[in-house]
Amino acid sequence: MSEQPAHNQSKLIGALREGVALVEMVFFKEVKGLLEKKHPDKDLSSHLMLAGAITNELFGTPNPEEKFVDFRRDNREVIEEEMSGLAENLPHLRNSLTDALRVQALCDSQEGIEDPGVLQAAEALGILVKDRNLPLPSAFMTLVRGLGEQYQLVVAPVQISPEEDRSLLH
């Protein structure tokens, strides 16, 4: 009987992490677009690598693969420069990023990982909206669905009538 709540909590954590990942994708797309405008001389691969490094840096998930570690080291100054302008360049994402980073920290905490560094770094960059409340899971998932629709990353669920539902089963 005690396994059921843990199983439900595990499913909730998984769903919340998927929501965080969707916010990461939106952030990646936005950063890539900024980089393309700011550095038109660089090729697509450079934009992708740099956007990925900035995204990983913000969410505290650096890629351990050697080529990415090398890229991060070799482009440290550019990454830091771009990160310092995120709050100013992407003000429309601050609420979503705040919620996603806080939900990520909450999920980490539920899994025994206590590291406030990501939130502290986001606050230092001016990205974190300090007076914004931590959203309830349902509110966060609603925000994520809306963001996913807006950026055409998810398709909103459609209401199906009972007749249509039965016809799909037969």
mmCIF file with all atom_site columns, C-alpha atoms in Angstrom:
data_model
loop_
_atom_site.group_PDB
_atom_site.id
_atom_site.type_symbol
_atom_site.label_atom_id
_atom_site.label_alt_id
_atom_site.label_comp_id
_atom_site.label_asym_id
_atom_site.label_entity_id
_atom_site.label_seq_id
_atom_site.pdbx_PDB_ins_code
_atom_site.Cartn_x
_atom_site.Cartn_y
_atom_site.Cartn_z
_atom_site.occupancy
_atom_site.B_iso_or_equiv
_atom_site.pdbx_formal_charge
_atom_site.auth_seq_id
_atom_site.auth_comp_id
_atom_site.auth_asym_id
_atom_site.auth_atom_id
_atom_site.pdbx_PDB_model_num
ATOM 1   C CA . MET A 1 1   ? 0.000   0.000  0.000   1.00 0.00 ? 1   MET A CA 1
ATOM 2   C CA . SER A 1 2   ? 2.857   2.410  0.712   1.00 0.00 ? 2   SER A CA 1
ATOM 3   C CA . GLU A 1 3   ? 4.281   1.813  -2.768  1.00 0.00 ? 3   GLU A CA 1
ATOM 4   C CA . GLN A 1 4   ? 1.298   3.445  -4.517  1.00 0.00 ? 4   GLN A CA 1
ATOM 5   C CA . PRO A 1 5   ? 1.931   7.015  -3.266  1.00 0.00 ? 5   PRO A CA 1
ATOM 6   C CA . ALA A 1 6   ? 5.637   6.660  -4.124  1.00 0.00 ? 6   ALA A CA 1
ATOM 7   C CA . HIS A 1 7   ? 4.699   5.404  -7.595  1.00 0.00 ? 7   HIS A CA 1
ATOM 8   C CA . ASN A 1 8   ? 2.289   8.321  -8.091  1.00 0.00 ? 8   ASN A CA 1
ATOM 9   C CA . GLN A 1 9   ? 4.925   10.774 -6.859  1.00 0.00 ? 9   GLN A CA 1
ATOM 10  C CA . SER A 1 10  ? 7.453   9.239  -9.256  1.00 0.00 ? 10  SER A CA 1
ATOM 11  C CA . LYS A 1 11  ? 4.997   9.689  -12.151 1.00 0.00 ? 11  LYS A CA 1
ATOM 12  C CA . LEU A 1 12  ? 4.402   13.289 -11.103 1.00 0.00 ? 12  LEU A CA 1
ATOM 13  C CA . ILE A 1 13  ? 8.144   14.006 -10.917 1.00 0.00 ? 13  ILE A CA 1
ATOM 14  C CA . GLY A 1 14  ? 8.570   12.482 -14.383 1.00 0.00 ? 14  GLY A CA 1
ATOM 15  C CA . ALA A 1 15  ? 5.766   14.611 -15.812 1.00 0.00 ? 15  ALA A CA 1
ATOM 16  C CA . LEU A 1 16  ? 7.141   17.752 -14.186 1.00 0.00 ? 16  LEU A CA 1
ATOM 17  C CA . ARG A 1 17  ? 10.616  17.013 -15.557 1.00 0.00 ? 17  ARG A CA 1
ATOM 18  C CA . GLU A 1 18  ? 9.101   16.668 -19.036 1.00 0.00 ? 18  GLU A CA 1
ATOM 19  C CA . GLY A 1 19  ? 7.570   20.100 -18.522 1.00 0.00 ? 19  GLY A CA 1
ATOM 20  C CA . VAL A 1 20  ? 10.952  21.509 -17.523 1.00 0.00 ? 20  VAL A CA 1
ATOM 21  C CA . ALA A 1 21  ? 12.459  19.928 -20.654 1.00 0.00 ? 21  ALA A CA 1
ATOM 22  C CA . LEU A 1 22  ? 9.864   21.656 -22.819 1.00 0.00 ? 22  LEU A CA 1
ATOM 23  C CA . VAL A 1 23  ? 10.743  25.031 -21.290 1.00 0.00 ? 23  VAL A CA 1
ATOM 24  C CA . GLU A 1 24  ? 14.390  24.194 -22.013 1.00 0.00 ? 24  GLU A CA 1
ATOM 25  C CA . MET A 1 25  ? 13.499  23.552 -25.669 1.00 0.00 ? 25  MET A CA 1
ATOM 26  C CA . VAL A 1 26  ? 11.699  26.884 -25.926 1.00 0.00 ? 26  VAL A CA 1
ATOM 27  C CA . PHE A 1 27  ? 14.640  28.631 -24.297 1.00 0.00 ? 27  PHE A CA 1
ATOM 28  C CA . PHE A 1 28  ? 17.049  26.883 -26.688 1.00 0.00 ? 28  PHE A CA 1
ATOM 29  C CA . LYS A 1 29  ? 15.010  28.028 -29.708 1.00 0.00 ? 29  LYS A CA 1
ATOM 30  C CA . GLU A 1 30  ? 14.927  31.613 -28.460 1.00 0.00 ? 30  GLU A CA 1
ATOM 31  C CA . VAL A 1 31  ? 18.659  31.682 -27.672 1.00 0.00 ? 31  VAL A CA 1
ATOM 32  C CA . LYS A 1 32  ? 19.491  30.179 -31.069 1.00 0.00 ? 32  LYS A CA 1
ATOM 33  C CA . GLY A 1 33  ? 17.447  32.925 -32.738 1.00 0.00 ? 33  GLY A CA 1
ATOM 34  C CA . LEU A 1 34  ? 19.250  35.612 -30.741 1.00 0.00 ? 34  LEU A CA 1
ATOM 35  C CA . LEU A 1 35  ? 22.628  34.150 -31.663 1.00 0.00 ? 35  LEU A CA 1
ATOM 36  C CA . GLU A 1 36  ? 21.734  34.022 -35.362 1.00 0.00 ? 36  GLU A CA 1
ATOM 37  C CA . LYS A 1 37  ? 20.902  37.736 -35.276 1.00 0.00 ? 37  LYS A CA 1
ATOM 38  C CA . LYS A 1 38  ? 23.849  38.728 -33.128 1.00 0.00 ? 38  LYS A CA 1
ATOM 39  C CA . HIS A 1 39  ? 26.442  36.548 -34.892 1.00 0.00 ? 39  HIS A CA 1
ATOM 40  C CA . PRO A 1 40  ? 25.343  36.192 -38.546 1.00 0.00 ? 40  PRO A CA 1
ATOM 41  C CA . ASP A 1 41  ? 28.938  35.357 -39.477 1.00 0.00 ? 41  ASP A CA 1
ATOM 42  C CA . LYS A 1 42  ? 28.860  32.059 -37.546 1.00 0.00 ? 42  LYS A CA 1
ATOM 43  C CA . ASP A 1 43  ? 27.539  28.861 -39.087 1.00 0.00 ? 43  ASP A CA 1
ATOM 44  C CA . LEU A 1 44  ? 24.501  26.854 -37.958 1.00 0.00 ? 44  LEU A CA 1
ATOM 45  C CA . SER A 1 45  ? 26.647  24.359 -36.072 1.00 0.00 ? 45  SER A CA 1
ATOM 46  C CA . SER A 1 46  ? 28.204  27.154 -33.995 1.00 0.00 ? 46  SER A CA 1
ATOM 47  C CA . HIS A 1 47  ? 24.784  28.615 -33.214 1.00 0.00 ? 47  HIS A CA 1
ATOM 48  C CA . LEU A 1 48  ? 23.478  25.202 -32.158 1.00 0.00 ? 48  LEU A CA 1
ATOM 49  C CA . MET A 1 49  ? 26.501  24.392 -29.996 1.00 0.00 ? 49  MET A CA 1
ATOM 50  C CA . LEU A 1 50  ? 26.465  27.800 -28.345 1.00 0.00 ? 50  LEU A CA 1
ATOM 51  C CA . ALA A 1 51  ? 22.700  27.746 -27.730 1.00 0.00 ? 51  ALA A CA 1
ATOM 52  C CA . GLY A 1 52  ? 23.046  24.256 -26.264 1.00 0.00 ? 52  GLY A CA 1
ATOM 53  C CA . ALA A 1 53  ? 25.910  25.302 -24.003 1.00 0.00 ? 53  ALA A CA 1
ATOM 54  C CA . ILE A 1 54  ? 23.967  28.338 -22.746 1.00 0.00 ? 54  ILE A CA 1
ATOM 55  C CA . THR A 1 55  ? 20.859  26.235 -22.136 1.00 0.00 ? 55  THR A CA 1
ATOM 56  C CA . ASN A 1 56  ? 22.846  23.578 -20.289 1.00 0.00 ? 56  ASN A CA 1
ATOM 57  C CA . GLU A 1 57  ? 24.612  26.247 -18.261 1.00 0.00 ? 57  GLU A CA 1
ATOM 58  C CA . LEU A 1 58  ? 21.371  27.910 -17.165 1.00 0.00 ? 58  LEU A CA 1
ATOM 59  C CA . PHE A 1 59  ? 19.717  24.624 -16.210 1.00 0.00 ? 59  PHE A CA 1
ATOM 60  C CA . GLY A 1 60  ? 22.853  23.254 -14.542 1.00 0.00 ? 60  GLY A CA 1
ATOM 61  C CA . THR A 1 61  ? 23.149  20.309 -16.907 1.00 0.00 ? 61  THR A CA 1
ATOM 62  C CA . PRO A 1 62  ? 26.480  20.599 -18.739 1.00 0.00 ? 62  PRO A CA 1
ATOM 63  C CA . ASN A 1 63  ? 27.019  17.847 -21.302 1.00 0.00 ? 63  ASN A CA 1
ATOM 64  C CA . PRO A 1 64  ? 29.874  15.595 -20.087 1.00 0.00 ? 64  PRO A CA 1
ATOM 65  C CA . GLU A 1 65  ? 30.788  14.392 -23.581 1.00 0.00 ? 65  GLU A CA 1
ATOM 66  C CA . GLU A 1 66  ? 34.341  15.463 -24.428 1.00 0.00 ? 66  GLU A CA 1
ATOM 67  C CA . LYS A 1 67  ? 33.513  17.561 -27.497 1.00 0.00 ? 67  LYS A CA 1
ATOM 68  C CA . PHE A 1 68  ? 30.971  19.564 -25.494 1.00 0.00 ? 68  PHE A CA 1
ATOM 69  C CA . VAL A 1 69  ? 33.318  19.976 -22.527 1.00 0.00 ? 69  VAL A CA 1
ATOM 70  C CA . ASP A 1 70  ? 35.983  21.262 -24.929 1.00 0.00 ? 70  ASP A CA 1
ATOM 71  C CA . PHE A 1 71  ? 33.498  23.599 -26.641 1.00 0.00 ? 71  PHE A CA 1
ATOM 72  C CA . ARG A 1 72  ? 32.342  24.966 -23.286 1.00 0.00 ? 72  ARG A CA 1
ATOM 73  C CA . ARG A 1 73  ? 35.927  25.586 -22.175 1.00 0.00 ? 73  ARG A CA 1
ATOM 74  C CA . ASP A 1 74  ? 36.961  27.174 -25.490 1.00 0.00 ? 74  ASP A CA 1
ATOM 75  C CA . ASN A 1 75  ? 33.882  29.431 -25.620 1.00 0.00 ? 75  ASN A CA 1
ATOM 76  C CA . ARG A 1 76  ? 33.585  30.277 -21.929 1.00 0.00 ? 76  ARG A CA 1
ATOM 77  C CA . GLU A 1 77  ? 33.788  34.052 -22.470 1.00 0.00 ? 77  GLU A CA 1
ATOM 78  C CA . VAL A 1 78  ? 31.114  34.082 -25.180 1.00 0.00 ? 78  VAL A CA 1
ATOM 79  C CA . ILE A 1 79  ? 28.829  31.851 -23.094 1.00 0.00 ? 79  ILE A CA 1
ATOM 80  C CA . GLU A 1 80  ? 29.193  34.132 -20.067 1.00 0.00 ? 80  GLU A CA 1
ATOM 81  C CA . GLU A 1 81  ? 28.671  37.260 -22.171 1.00 0.00 ? 81  GLU A CA 1
ATOM 82  C CA . GLU A 1 82  ? 25.497  35.859 -23.738 1.00 0.00 ? 82  GLU A CA 1
ATOM 83  C CA . MET A 1 83  ? 24.202  34.658 -20.377 1.00 0.00 ? 83  MET A CA 1
ATOM 84  C CA . SER A 1 84  ? 24.688  38.081 -18.825 1.00 0.00 ? 84  SER A CA 1
ATOM 85  C CA . GLY A 1 85  ? 22.227  39.541 -21.350 1.00 0.00 ? 85  GLY A CA 1
ATOM 86  C CA . LEU A 1 86  ? 19.516  36.890 -21.076 1.00 0.00 ? 86  LEU A CA 1
ATOM 87  C CA . ALA A 1 87  ? 17.202  38.796 -18.723 1.00 0.00 ? 87  ALA A CA 1
ATOM 88  C CA . GLU A 1 88  ? 17.326  41.839 -20.981 1.00 0.00 ? 88  GLU A CA 1
ATOM 89  C CA . ASN A 1 89  ? 17.081  39.921 -24.272 1.00 0.00 ? 89  ASN A CA 1
ATOM 90  C CA . LEU A 1 90  ? 14.387  37.423 -23.253 1.00 0.00 ? 90  LEU A CA 1
ATOM 91  C CA . PRO A 1 91  ? 12.165  39.203 -20.711 1.00 0.00 ? 91  PRO A CA 1
ATOM 92  C CA . HIS A 1 92  ? 9.085   37.379 -22.031 1.00 0.00 ? 92  HIS A CA 1
ATOM 93  C CA . LEU A 1 93  ? 10.562  34.049 -20.851 1.00 0.00 ? 93  LEU A CA 1
ATOM 94  C CA . ARG A 1 94  ? 11.490  35.089 -17.311 1.00 0.00 ? 94  ARG A CA 1
ATOM 95  C CA . ASN A 1 95  ? 8.270   33.783 -15.710 1.00 0.00 ? 95  ASN A CA 1
ATOM 96  C CA . SER A 1 96  ? 8.457   30.452 -17.537 1.00 0.00 ? 96  SER A CA 1
ATOM 97  C CA . LEU A 1 97  ? 12.155  30.068 -16.765 1.00 0.00 ? 97  LEU A CA 1
ATOM 98  C CA . THR A 1 98  ? 11.562  30.956 -13.114 1.00 0.00 ? 98  THR A CA 1
ATOM 99  C CA . ASP A 1 99  ? 8.847   28.321 -12.825 1.00 0.00 ? 99  ASP A CA 1
ATOM 100 C CA . ALA A 1 100 ? 10.864  25.677 -14.683 1.00 0.00 ? 100 ALA A CA 1
ATOM 101 C CA . LEU A 1 101 ? 14.025  26.244 -12.654 1.00 0.00 ? 101 LEU A CA 1
ATOM 102 C CA . ARG A 1 102 ? 12.089  26.135 -9.380  1.00 0.00 ? 102 ARG A CA 1
ATOM 103 C CA . VAL A 1 103 ? 10.183  23.007 -10.408 1.00 0.00 ? 103 VAL A CA 1
ATOM 104 C CA . GLN A 1 104 ? 13.495  21.425 -11.445 1.00 0.00 ? 104 GLN A CA 1
ATOM 105 C CA . ALA A 1 105 ? 14.935  22.252 -7.998  1.00 0.00 ? 105 ALA A CA 1
ATOM 106 C CA . LEU A 1 106 ? 11.826  20.806 -6.349  1.00 0.00 ? 106 LEU A CA 1
ATOM 107 C CA . CYS A 1 107 ? 12.105  17.586 -8.381  1.00 0.00 ? 107 CYS A CA 1
ATOM 108 C CA . ASP A 1 108 ? 15.806  17.350 -7.544  1.00 0.00 ? 108 ASP A CA 1
ATOM 109 C CA . SER A 1 109 ? 15.002  17.825 -3.860  1.00 0.00 ? 109 SER A CA 1
ATOM 110 C CA . GLN A 1 110 ? 12.391  15.046 -3.984  1.00 0.00 ? 110 GLN A CA 1
ATOM 111 C CA . GLU A 1 111 ? 15.097  12.796 -5.428  1.00 0.00 ? 111 GLU A CA 1
ATOM 112 C CA . GLY A 1 112 ? 17.579  13.715 -2.685  1.00 0.00 ? 112 GLY A CA 1
ATOM 113 C CA . ILE A 1 113 ? 19.601  16.261 -4.660  1.00 0.00 ? 113 ILE A CA 1
ATOM 114 C CA . GLU A 1 114 ? 20.048  19.555 -2.824  1.00 0.00 ? 114 GLU A CA 1
ATOM 115 C CA . ASP A 1 115 ? 21.845  22.114 -4.989  1.00 0.00 ? 115 ASP A CA 1
ATOM 116 C CA . PRO A 1 116 ? 20.650  25.718 -4.868  1.00 0.00 ? 116 PRO A CA 1
ATOM 117 C CA . GLY A 1 117 ? 23.404  26.768 -7.301  1.00 0.00 ? 117 GLY A CA 1
ATOM 118 C CA . VAL A 1 118 ? 21.173  26.818 -10.387 1.00 0.00 ? 118 VAL A CA 1
ATOM 119 C CA . LEU A 1 119 ? 18.602  29.077 -8.738  1.00 0.00 ? 119 LEU A CA 1
ATOM 120 C CA . GLN A 1 120 ? 21.307  31.319 -7.298  1.00 0.00 ? 120 GLN A CA 1
ATOM 121 C CA . ALA A 1 121 ? 22.967  31.659 -10.711 1.00 0.00 ? 121 ALA A CA 1
ATOM 122 C CA . ALA A 1 122 ? 19.621  32.482 -12.367 1.00 0.00 ? 122 ALA A CA 1
ATOM 123 C CA . GLU A 1 123 ? 18.955  35.086 -9.695  1.00 0.00 ? 123 GLU A CA 1
ATOM 124 C CA . ALA A 1 124 ? 22.415  36.615 -10.201 1.00 0.00 ? 124 ALA A CA 1
ATOM 125 C CA . LEU A 1 125 ? 21.697  36.845 -13.950 1.00 0.00 ? 125 LEU A CA 1
ATOM 126 C CA . GLY A 1 126 ? 18.417  38.651 -13.259 1.00 0.00 ? 126 GLY A CA 1
ATOM 127 C CA . ILE A 1 127 ? 16.367  35.842 -14.803 1.00 0.00 ? 127 ILE A CA 1
ATOM 128 C CA . LEU A 1 128 ? 14.653  34.630 -11.644 1.00 0.00 ? 128 LEU A CA 1
ATOM 129 C CA . VAL A 1 129 ? 11.477  36.520 -10.763 1.00 0.00 ? 129 VAL A CA 1
ATOM 130 C CA . LYS A 1 130 ? 11.906  36.556 -6.988  1.00 0.00 ? 130 LYS A CA 1
ATOM 131 C CA . ASP A 1 131 ? 8.355   37.513 -6.011  1.00 0.00 ? 131 ASP A CA 1
ATOM 132 C CA . ARG A 1 132 ? 6.779   34.847 -8.234  1.00 0.00 ? 132 ARG A CA 1
ATOM 133 C CA . ASN A 1 133 ? 5.255   31.944 -6.284  1.00 0.00 ? 133 ASN A CA 1
ATOM 134 C CA . LEU A 1 134 ? 6.202   28.353 -6.979  1.00 0.00 ? 134 LEU A CA 1
ATOM 135 C CA . PRO A 1 135 ? 3.378   27.048 -9.168  1.00 0.00 ? 135 PRO A CA 1
ATOM 136 C CA . LEU A 1 136 ? 1.302   24.031 -8.254  1.00 0.00 ? 136 LEU A CA 1
ATOM 137 C CA . PRO A 1 137 ? 2.012   21.077 -10.551 1.00 0.00 ? 137 PRO A CA 1
ATOM 138 C CA . SER A 1 138 ? -1.245  21.540 -12.471 1.00 0.00 ? 138 SER A CA 1
ATOM 139 C CA . ALA A 1 139 ? -0.568  25.252 -13.007 1.00 0.00 ? 139 ALA A CA 1
ATOM 140 C CA . PHE A 1 140 ? 2.974   24.500 -14.188 1.00 0.00 ? 140 PHE A CA 1
ATOM 141 C CA . MET A 1 141 ? 1.755   21.871 -16.644 1.00 0.00 ? 141 MET A CA 1
ATOM 142 C CA . THR A 1 142 ? -0.892  24.286 -17.956 1.00 0.00 ? 142 THR A CA 1
ATOM 143 C CA . LEU A 1 143 ? 1.805   26.926 -18.471 1.00 0.00 ? 143 LEU A CA 1
ATOM 144 C CA . VAL A 1 144 ? 4.001   24.355 -20.232 1.00 0.00 ? 144 VAL A CA 1
ATOM 145 C CA . ARG A 1 145 ? 1.198   23.217 -22.544 1.00 0.00 ? 145 ARG A CA 1
ATOM 146 C CA . GLY A 1 146 ? 0.477   26.818 -23.499 1.00 0.00 ? 146 GLY A CA 1
ATOM 147 C CA . LEU A 1 147 ? 4.146   27.501 -24.135 1.00 0.00 ? 147 LEU A CA 1
ATOM 148 C CA . GLY A 1 148 ? 4.455   24.304 -26.157 1.00 0.00 ? 148 GLY A CA 1
ATOM 149 C CA . GLU A 1 149 ? 1.487   25.292 -28.317 1.00 0.00 ? 149 GLU A CA 1
ATOM 150 C CA . GLN A 1 150 ? 2.809   28.821 -28.779 1.00 0.00 ? 150 GLN A CA 1
ATOM 151 C CA . TYR A 1 151 ? 6.160   27.481 -30.015 1.00 0.00 ? 151 TYR A CA 1
ATOM 152 C CA . GLN A 1 152 ? 4.535   24.624 -31.945 1.00 0.00 ? 152 GLN A CA 1
ATOM 153 C CA . LEU A 1 153 ? 6.296   21.969 -29.873 1.00 0.00 ? 153 LEU A CA 1
ATOM 154 C CA . VAL A 1 154 ? 3.129   20.226 -28.686 1.00 0.00 ? 154 VAL A CA 1
ATOM 155 C CA . VAL A 1 155 ? -0.373  19.856 -29.999 1.00 0.00 ? 155 VAL A CA 1
ATOM 156 C CA . ALA A 1 156 ? -3.116  20.676 -27.537 1.00 0.00 ? 156 ALA A CA 1
ATOM 157 C CA . PRO A 1 157 ? -5.376  17.790 -26.604 1.00 0.00 ? 157 PRO A CA 1
ATOM 158 C CA . VAL A 1 158 ? -8.727  17.866 -28.367 1.00 0.00 ? 158 VAL A CA 1
ATOM 159 C CA . GLN A 1 159 ? -11.982 16.932 -26.775 1.00 0.00 ? 159 GLN A CA 1
ATOM 160 C CA . ILE A 1 160 ? -13.347 13.702 -28.239 1.00 0.00 ? 160 ILE A CA 1
ATOM 161 C CA . SER A 1 161 ? -17.014 12.863 -27.998 1.00 0.00 ? 161 SER A CA 1
ATOM 162 C CA . PRO A 1 162 ? -18.006 9.487  -26.519 1.00 0.00 ? 162 PRO A CA 1
ATOM 163 C CA . GLU A 1 163 ? -19.112 8.367  -30.000 1.00 0.00 ? 163 GLU A CA 1
ATOM 164 C CA . GLU A 1 164 ? -15.722 9.211  -31.506 1.00 0.00 ? 164 GLU A CA 1
ATOM 165 C CA . ASP A 1 165 ? -14.022 7.518  -28.583 1.00 0.00 ? 165 ASP A CA 1
ATOM 166 C CA . ARG A 1 166 ? -15.976 4.279  -29.160 1.00 0.00 ? 166 ARG A CA 1
ATOM 167 C CA . SER A 1 167 ? -15.325 4.388  -32.900 1.00 0.00 ? 167 SER A CA 1
ATOM 168 C CA . LEU A 1 168 ? -11.584 4.518  -32.250 1.00 0.00 ? 168 LEU A CA 1
ATOM 169 C CA . LEU A 1 169 ? -11.777 1.335  -30.204 1.00 0.00 ? 169 LEU A CA 1
ATOM 170 C CA . HIS A 1 170 ? -13.695 -0.702 -32.798 1.00 0.00 ? 170 HIS A CA 1
#
